[in-house]
Each structure stands twice: as C-alpha cells, then as structure tokens.
Short mmCIF file of C-alpha atoms in Angstrom, two decimals:
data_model
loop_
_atom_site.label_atom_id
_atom_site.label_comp_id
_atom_site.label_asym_id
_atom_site.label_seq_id
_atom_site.Cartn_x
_atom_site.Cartn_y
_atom_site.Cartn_z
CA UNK A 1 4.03 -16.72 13.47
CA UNK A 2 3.78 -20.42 12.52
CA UNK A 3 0.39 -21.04 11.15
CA UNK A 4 -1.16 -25.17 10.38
CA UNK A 5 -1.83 -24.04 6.47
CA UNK A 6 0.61 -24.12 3.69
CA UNK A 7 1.64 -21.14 1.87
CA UNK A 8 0.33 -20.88 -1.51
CA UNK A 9 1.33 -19.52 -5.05
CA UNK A 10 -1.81 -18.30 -7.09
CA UNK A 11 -2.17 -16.50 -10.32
CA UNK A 12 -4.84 -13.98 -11.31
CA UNK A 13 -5.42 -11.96 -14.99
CA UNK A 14 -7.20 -8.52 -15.92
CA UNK A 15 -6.71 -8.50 -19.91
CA UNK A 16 -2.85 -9.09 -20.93
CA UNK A 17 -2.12 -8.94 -17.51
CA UNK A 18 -0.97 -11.71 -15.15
CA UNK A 19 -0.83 -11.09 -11.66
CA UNK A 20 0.99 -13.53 -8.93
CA UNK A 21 0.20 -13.79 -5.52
CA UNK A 22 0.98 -15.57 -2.44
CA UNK A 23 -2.01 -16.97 -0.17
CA UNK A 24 -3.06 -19.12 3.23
CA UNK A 25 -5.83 -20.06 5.55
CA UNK A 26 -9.44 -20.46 4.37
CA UNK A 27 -12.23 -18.32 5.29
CA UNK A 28 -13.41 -14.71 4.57
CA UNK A 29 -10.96 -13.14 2.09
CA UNK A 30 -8.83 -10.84 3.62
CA UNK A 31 -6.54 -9.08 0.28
CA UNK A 32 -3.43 -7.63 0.95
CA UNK A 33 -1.83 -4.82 -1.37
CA UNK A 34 1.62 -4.06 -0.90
CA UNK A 35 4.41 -0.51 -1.83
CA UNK A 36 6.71 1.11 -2.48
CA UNK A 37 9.14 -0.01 -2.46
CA UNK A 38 8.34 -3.49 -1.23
CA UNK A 39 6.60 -6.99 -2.22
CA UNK A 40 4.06 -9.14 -1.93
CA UNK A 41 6.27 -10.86 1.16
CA UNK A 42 5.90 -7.67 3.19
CA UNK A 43 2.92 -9.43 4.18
CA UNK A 44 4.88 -12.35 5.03
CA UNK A 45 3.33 -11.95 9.41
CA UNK A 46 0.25 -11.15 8.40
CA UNK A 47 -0.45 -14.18 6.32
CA UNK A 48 -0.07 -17.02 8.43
CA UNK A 49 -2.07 -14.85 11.53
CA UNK A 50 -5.11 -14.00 9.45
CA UNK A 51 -5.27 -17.60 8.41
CA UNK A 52 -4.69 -18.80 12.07
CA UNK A 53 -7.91 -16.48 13.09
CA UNK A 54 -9.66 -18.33 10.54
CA UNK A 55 -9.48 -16.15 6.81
CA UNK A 56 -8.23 -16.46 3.63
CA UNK A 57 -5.59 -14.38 3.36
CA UNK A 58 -3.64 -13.50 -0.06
CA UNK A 59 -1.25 -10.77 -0.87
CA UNK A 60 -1.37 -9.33 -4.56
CA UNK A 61 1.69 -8.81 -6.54
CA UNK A 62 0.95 -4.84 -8.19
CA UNK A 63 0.75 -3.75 -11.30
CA UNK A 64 4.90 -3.33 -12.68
CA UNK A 65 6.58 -5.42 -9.76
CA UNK A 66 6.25 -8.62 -12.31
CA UNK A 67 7.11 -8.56 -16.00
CA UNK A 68 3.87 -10.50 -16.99
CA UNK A 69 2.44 -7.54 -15.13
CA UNK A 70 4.22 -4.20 -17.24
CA UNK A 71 1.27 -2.71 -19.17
CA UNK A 72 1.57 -2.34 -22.72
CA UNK A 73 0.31 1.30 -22.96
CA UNK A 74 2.79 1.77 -19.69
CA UNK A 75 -0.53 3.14 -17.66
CA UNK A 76 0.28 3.16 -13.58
CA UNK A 77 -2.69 5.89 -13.15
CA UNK A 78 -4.42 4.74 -10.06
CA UNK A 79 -7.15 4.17 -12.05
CA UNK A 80 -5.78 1.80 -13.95
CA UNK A 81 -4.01 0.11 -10.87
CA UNK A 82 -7.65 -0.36 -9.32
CA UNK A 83 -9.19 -1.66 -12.41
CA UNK A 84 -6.75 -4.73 -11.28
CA UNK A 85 -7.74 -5.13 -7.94
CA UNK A 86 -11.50 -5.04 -8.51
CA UNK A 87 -10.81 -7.67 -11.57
CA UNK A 88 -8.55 -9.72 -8.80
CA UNK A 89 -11.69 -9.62 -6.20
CA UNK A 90 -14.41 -11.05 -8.81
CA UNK A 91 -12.04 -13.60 -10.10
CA UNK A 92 -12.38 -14.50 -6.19
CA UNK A 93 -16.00 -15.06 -5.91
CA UNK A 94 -18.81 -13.00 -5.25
CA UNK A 95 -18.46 -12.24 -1.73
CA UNK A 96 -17.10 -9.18 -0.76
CA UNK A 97 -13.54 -8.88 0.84
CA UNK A 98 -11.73 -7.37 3.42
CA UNK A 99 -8.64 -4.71 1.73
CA UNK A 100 -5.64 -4.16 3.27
CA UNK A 101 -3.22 -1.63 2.00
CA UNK A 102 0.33 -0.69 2.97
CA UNK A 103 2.07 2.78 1.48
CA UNK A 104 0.82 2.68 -2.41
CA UNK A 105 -1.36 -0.22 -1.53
CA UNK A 106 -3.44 2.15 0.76
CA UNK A 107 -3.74 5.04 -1.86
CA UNK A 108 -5.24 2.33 -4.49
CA UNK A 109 -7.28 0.91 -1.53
CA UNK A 110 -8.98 4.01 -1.02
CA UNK A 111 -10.08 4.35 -4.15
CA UNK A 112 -11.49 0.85 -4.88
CA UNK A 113 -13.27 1.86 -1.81
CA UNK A 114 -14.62 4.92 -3.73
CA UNK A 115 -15.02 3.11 -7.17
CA UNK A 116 -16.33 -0.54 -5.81
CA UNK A 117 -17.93 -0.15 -2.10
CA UNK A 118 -19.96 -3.26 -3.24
CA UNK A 119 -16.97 -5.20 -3.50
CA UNK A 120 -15.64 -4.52 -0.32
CA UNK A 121 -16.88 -5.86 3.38
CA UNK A 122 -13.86 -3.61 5.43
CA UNK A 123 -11.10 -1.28 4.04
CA UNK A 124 -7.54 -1.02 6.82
CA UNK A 125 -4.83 1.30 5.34
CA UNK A 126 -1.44 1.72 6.90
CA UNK A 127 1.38 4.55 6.32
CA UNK A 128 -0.75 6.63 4.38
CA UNK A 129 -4.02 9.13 4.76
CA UNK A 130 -6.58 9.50 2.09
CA UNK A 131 -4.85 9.63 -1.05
CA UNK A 132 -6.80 12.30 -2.55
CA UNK A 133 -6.41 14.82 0.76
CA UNK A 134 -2.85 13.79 0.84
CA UNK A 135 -2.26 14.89 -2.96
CA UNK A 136 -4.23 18.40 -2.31
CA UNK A 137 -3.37 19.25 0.98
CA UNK A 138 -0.25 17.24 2.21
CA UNK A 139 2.66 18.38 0.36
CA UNK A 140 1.19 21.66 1.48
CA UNK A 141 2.40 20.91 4.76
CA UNK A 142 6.01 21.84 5.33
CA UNK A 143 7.19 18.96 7.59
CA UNK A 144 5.48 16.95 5.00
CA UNK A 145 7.06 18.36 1.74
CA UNK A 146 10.20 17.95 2.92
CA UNK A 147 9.68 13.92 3.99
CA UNK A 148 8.00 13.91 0.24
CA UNK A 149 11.19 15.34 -1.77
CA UNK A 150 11.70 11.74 -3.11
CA UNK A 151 8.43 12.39 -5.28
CA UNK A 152 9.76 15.14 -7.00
CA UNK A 153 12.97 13.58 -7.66
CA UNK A 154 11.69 10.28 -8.84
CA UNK A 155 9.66 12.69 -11.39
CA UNK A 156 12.93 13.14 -13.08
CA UNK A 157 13.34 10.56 -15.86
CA UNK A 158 16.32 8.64 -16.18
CA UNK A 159 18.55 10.46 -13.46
CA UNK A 160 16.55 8.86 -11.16
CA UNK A 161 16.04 5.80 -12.57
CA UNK A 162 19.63 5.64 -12.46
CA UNK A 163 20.45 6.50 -9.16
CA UNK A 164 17.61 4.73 -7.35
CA UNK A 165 19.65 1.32 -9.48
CA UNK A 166 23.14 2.37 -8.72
CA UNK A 167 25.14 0.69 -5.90
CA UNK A 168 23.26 -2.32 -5.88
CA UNK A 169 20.16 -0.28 -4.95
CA UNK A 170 21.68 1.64 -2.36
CA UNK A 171 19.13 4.44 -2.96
CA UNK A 172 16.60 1.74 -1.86
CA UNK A 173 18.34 0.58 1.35
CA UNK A 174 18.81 4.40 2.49
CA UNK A 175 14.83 4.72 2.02
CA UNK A 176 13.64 2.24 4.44
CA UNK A 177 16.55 3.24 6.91
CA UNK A 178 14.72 7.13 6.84
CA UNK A 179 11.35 5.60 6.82
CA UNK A 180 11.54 2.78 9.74
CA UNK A 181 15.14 4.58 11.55
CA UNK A 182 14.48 2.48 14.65
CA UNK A 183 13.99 -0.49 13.05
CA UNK A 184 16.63 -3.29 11.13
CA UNK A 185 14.85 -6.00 9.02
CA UNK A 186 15.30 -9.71 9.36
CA UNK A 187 18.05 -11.10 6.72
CA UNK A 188 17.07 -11.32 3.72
CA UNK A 189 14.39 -9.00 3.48
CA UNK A 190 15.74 -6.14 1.44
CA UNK A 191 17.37 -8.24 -0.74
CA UNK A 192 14.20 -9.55 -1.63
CA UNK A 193 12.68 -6.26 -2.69
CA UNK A 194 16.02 -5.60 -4.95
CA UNK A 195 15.49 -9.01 -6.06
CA UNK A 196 12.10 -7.58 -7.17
CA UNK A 197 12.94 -3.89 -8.62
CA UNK A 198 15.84 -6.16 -10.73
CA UNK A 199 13.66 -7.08 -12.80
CA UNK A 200 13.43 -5.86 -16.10
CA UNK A 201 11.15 -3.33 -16.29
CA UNK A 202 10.48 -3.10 -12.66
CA UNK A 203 12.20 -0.52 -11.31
CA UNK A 204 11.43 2.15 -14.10
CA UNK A 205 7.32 0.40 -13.45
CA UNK A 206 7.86 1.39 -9.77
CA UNK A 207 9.01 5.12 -10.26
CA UNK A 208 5.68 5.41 -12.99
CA UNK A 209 3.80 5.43 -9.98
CA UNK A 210 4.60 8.51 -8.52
CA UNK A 211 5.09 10.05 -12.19
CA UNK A 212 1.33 9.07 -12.82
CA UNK A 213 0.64 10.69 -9.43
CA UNK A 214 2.56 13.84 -9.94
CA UNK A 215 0.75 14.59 -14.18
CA UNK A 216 -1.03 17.16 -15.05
CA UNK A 217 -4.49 15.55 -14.46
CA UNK A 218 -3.70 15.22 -10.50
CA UNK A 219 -2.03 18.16 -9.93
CA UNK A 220 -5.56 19.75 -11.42
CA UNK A 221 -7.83 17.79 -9.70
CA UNK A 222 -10.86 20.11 -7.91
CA UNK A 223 -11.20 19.76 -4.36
CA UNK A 224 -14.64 17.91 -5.25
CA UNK A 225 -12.60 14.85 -6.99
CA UNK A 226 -9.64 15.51 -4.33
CA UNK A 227 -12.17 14.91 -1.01
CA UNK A 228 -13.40 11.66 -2.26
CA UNK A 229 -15.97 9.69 0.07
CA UNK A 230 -14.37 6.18 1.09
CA UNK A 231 -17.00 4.55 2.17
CA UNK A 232 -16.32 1.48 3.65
CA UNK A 233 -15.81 0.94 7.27
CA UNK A 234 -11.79 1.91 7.82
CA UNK A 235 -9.22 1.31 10.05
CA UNK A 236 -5.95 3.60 9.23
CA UNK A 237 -3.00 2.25 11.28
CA UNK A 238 0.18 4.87 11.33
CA UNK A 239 3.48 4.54 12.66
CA UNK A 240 4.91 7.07 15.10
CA UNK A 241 8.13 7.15 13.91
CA UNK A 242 7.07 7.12 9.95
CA UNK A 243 9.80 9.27 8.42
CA UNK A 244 7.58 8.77 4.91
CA UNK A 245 4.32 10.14 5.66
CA UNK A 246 4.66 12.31 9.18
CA UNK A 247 1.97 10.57 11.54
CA UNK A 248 0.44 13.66 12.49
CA UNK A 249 -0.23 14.41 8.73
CA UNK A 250 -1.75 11.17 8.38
CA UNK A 251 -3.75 11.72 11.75
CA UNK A 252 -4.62 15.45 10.11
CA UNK A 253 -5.66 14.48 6.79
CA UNK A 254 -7.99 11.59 8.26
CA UNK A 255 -11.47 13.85 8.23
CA UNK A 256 -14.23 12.21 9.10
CA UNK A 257 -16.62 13.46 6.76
CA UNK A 258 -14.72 11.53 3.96
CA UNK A 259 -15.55 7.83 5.86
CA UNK A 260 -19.25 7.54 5.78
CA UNK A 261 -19.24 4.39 7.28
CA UNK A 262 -16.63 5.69 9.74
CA UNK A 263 -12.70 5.45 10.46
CA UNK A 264 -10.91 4.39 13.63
CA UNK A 265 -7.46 5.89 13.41
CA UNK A 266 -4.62 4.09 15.53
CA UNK A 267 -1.29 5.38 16.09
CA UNK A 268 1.45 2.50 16.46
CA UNK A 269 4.04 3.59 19.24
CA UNK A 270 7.56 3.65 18.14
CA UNK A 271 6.56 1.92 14.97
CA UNK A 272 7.82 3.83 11.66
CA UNK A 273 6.63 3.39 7.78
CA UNK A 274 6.69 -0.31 7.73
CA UNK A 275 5.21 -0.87 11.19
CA UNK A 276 3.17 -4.04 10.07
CA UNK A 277 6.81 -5.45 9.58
CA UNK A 278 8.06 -3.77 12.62
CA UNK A 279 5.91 -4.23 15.30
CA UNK A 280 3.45 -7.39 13.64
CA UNK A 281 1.93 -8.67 16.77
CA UNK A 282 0.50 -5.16 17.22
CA UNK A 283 -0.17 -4.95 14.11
CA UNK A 284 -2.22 -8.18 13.47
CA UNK A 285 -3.81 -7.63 17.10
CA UNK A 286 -5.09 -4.58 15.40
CA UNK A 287 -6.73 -5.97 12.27
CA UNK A 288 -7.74 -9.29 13.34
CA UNK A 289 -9.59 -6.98 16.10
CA UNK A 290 -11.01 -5.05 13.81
CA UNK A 291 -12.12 -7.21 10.96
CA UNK A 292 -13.79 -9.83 13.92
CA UNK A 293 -15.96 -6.59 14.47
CA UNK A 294 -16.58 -5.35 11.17
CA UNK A 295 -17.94 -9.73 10.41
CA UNK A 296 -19.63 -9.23 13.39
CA UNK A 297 -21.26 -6.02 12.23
CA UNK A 298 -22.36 -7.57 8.91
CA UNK A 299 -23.96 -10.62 10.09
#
C-alpha cells in the first residue's frame, strides 16, 4: 500500500544497547514487534496503512537481530527482552501506545502487557496464544508438540546452530514453507531475513530465544506465574493454515479469564503463520478496526 509519508530510520537505547527501527505516519503510536525468524520489514504493509489511517507507526528491531543489540551477559529471557520494549515506549513520550506482536513479538507483548499495563493503550498479537498458557499447556497438546519439535532441536547447541546456517539457510527457507504452505513471498523477502540471521552473532542470538524459553526456570514455572493476567484490551489474530502454532491451539489457549479488559479472537481464512504478510489487507482491516475502537473507547 502506497502511503503520502516517508519511511523512516530511527534509533532507540536501553543501557549498552542500541536498537534500530523503521517508522511512518504521525499520530497515536502504534509499535510493532517482529519473530522468529523474521525482521523489522515483516511489517513492511502494515506501516504505510497505519500511517495512512492517521498513526505513528514504527517497527522495533529485537533484542540479537542487530550486533549493537547482542547483550553482553547474552540474556534473551523474556524478561530481559521486555525491559527493552518498555525502555523503547518511554523514550517515545508519555502517552501510552498501541503493541503489536507477531510470533516472538506476541509472547514479549503479552508480558509488557502484564509488567507495564500503564504503558499500553491496546495490545493485538498474531500467530501465537498467551505465552505463559502456551509454555504450560501447549506442548501438552499432541498436534501441537509435534508442530513445536523445532524448539527442542534448536535447544541443542551448536548442531543446530549449524544446521539452521548450512545451505545458505536452507533450514530457514523450509520453516516458512511449513509455516505459511499456501503462501510464496514477494522477491526478496527471505533473503532479507538471511541477510539478517548473517550477521555475526545473530543467528546463535535468535536460537537463545527459545533456549531462554526452554531453562530450568520456565519449565518450573507454577500455574500461578504460567496463567498470567494480560490486561490490556486484545485482539489475537491467527492464521488457519498456521503450521507453527495450530490455530485451534491458539483459539484453545485464549481463556478469557486471563484478558481482564477482554480479547476478541479472529481466525484469518486460509492465512498461515505469517498471515499479516499473507493476507495484509485483512490483516490491516483488522487492526486499524480495532485500534479506531479501542481510541474511541479511551476518549
């Protein structure tokens, strides 16, 4: 979608950290957190149609996907991960924002949700359920265990790390062909996310993630710290055809009592794990929809 405003290149810090991000419109701010394994350009139709319905939208480079962005003390915890997006939203102001998240993005979204409420005006996750339900209950799921072998495997230092690199990243290109199988992206597109995991460091930052997700300390969590309350007012967009997350996990492990301020859940119809790639006019129909109501709601 062709859009009146520029894109622009910003840059935000949280201690030695330097995050890079891409932005356009002006308006409410509407952040955008990105996957696995993906980009801040995953965003790249949501951008100019948030700013066309008059917002400021910006998509956040995460934690590892940048060298200026590799931790010292090599911490991808999602605790750490949202220390950097609430440090990102009060270097924008004191207004709160609108949070998108896609795949990883969504499991850190819920929990600056949980951690920050005040920071946050609307929360709209897509390709993945509550983070904490999904950890204690949906790799108890046998559909869903067997879409989630990838997490064990990438718990495997340095075999995996080598394999998910070899071939020019073929590893990579076979994920998002079982993830989105009805779906071929534009030129250029995986190459770009390579581009990204080539970076030194990157890669081995990426796979952290689910290392960090699969320690000790999760795998122990109580069902009190598992069923977090989100609450911010949530829309949780799933793909049909998501060969990542099953959509009738996600559907299963969105419980209402964990959304105080409620959750809409939308299924996208032949749509798999990227569907905000896939299927964008939906897609932005969807949140531009929903975050004219949730403005609307708050004035």
């Amino acid at each position: 979608m062709a859009s009146r405003f520029e894109l622009e290149r910003l840059s935000f810090e949280h201690g030695p950290l330097t995050f890079s991000a891409q932005a356009m419109g002006e308006g409410p701010t509407v952040l955008c957190l990105h996957g696995f394994p993906d980009n801040a350009s995953t965003f790249r139709h949501q951008l100019p149609a948030l700013a066309n319905a008059g917002y400021r939208a910006i998509s956040l480079t995460l934690r590892g996907y940048e060298a200026a962005s590799i931790p010292p003390d090599q911490d991808y915890s999602v605790e750490a991960i949202v220390t950097d997006i609430v440090a990102v939203i009060d270097a924008l102001g004191h207004n709160p924002v609108h949070l998108i998240g896609h795949d990883w993005g969504a499991a850190v979204a819920y929990r600056v949700s949980a951690s920050a409420p005040d920071r946050l005006k609307s929360l709209t996750t897509l390709a993945v359920p509550h983070a904490g339900r999904f950890a204690r209950d949906g790799l108890r799921i046998g559909k869903q265990l067997r879409l989630s072998w990838y997490m064990g495997f990438f718990n495997v230092p340095w075999i995996s790390d080598w394999v998910v690199g070899r071939n020019h990243f073929a590893f990579i290109r076979s994920l998002w062909a079982a993830w989105s199988p009805d779906w071929q992206p534009e030129p250029g597109v995986l190459d770009e996310v390579i581009d990204t995991l080539s970076q030194a460091g990157v890669k081995s930052a990426a796979l952290q993630y689910y290392r960090a997700a699969l320690s000790l300390k999760a795998l122990t969590m109580s069902q009190e710290e598992a069923y977090y309350r989100v609450p911010t007012p949530t829309l949780a967009l799933s793909g049909e055809r998501d060969g990542c997350i099953d959509s009738a996990v996600f559907e299963r492990l969105t419980v209402a009592q964990d959304f105080p301020r409620g959750v809409l859940f939308h299924r996208v119809m032949g749509a798999g794990h990227f569907l905000h790639q896939e299927c964008p006019n939906e897609v932005n129909r969807l949140i531009i929809d929903w975050l004219a109501r949730q403005d609307g709601s708050s004035a």
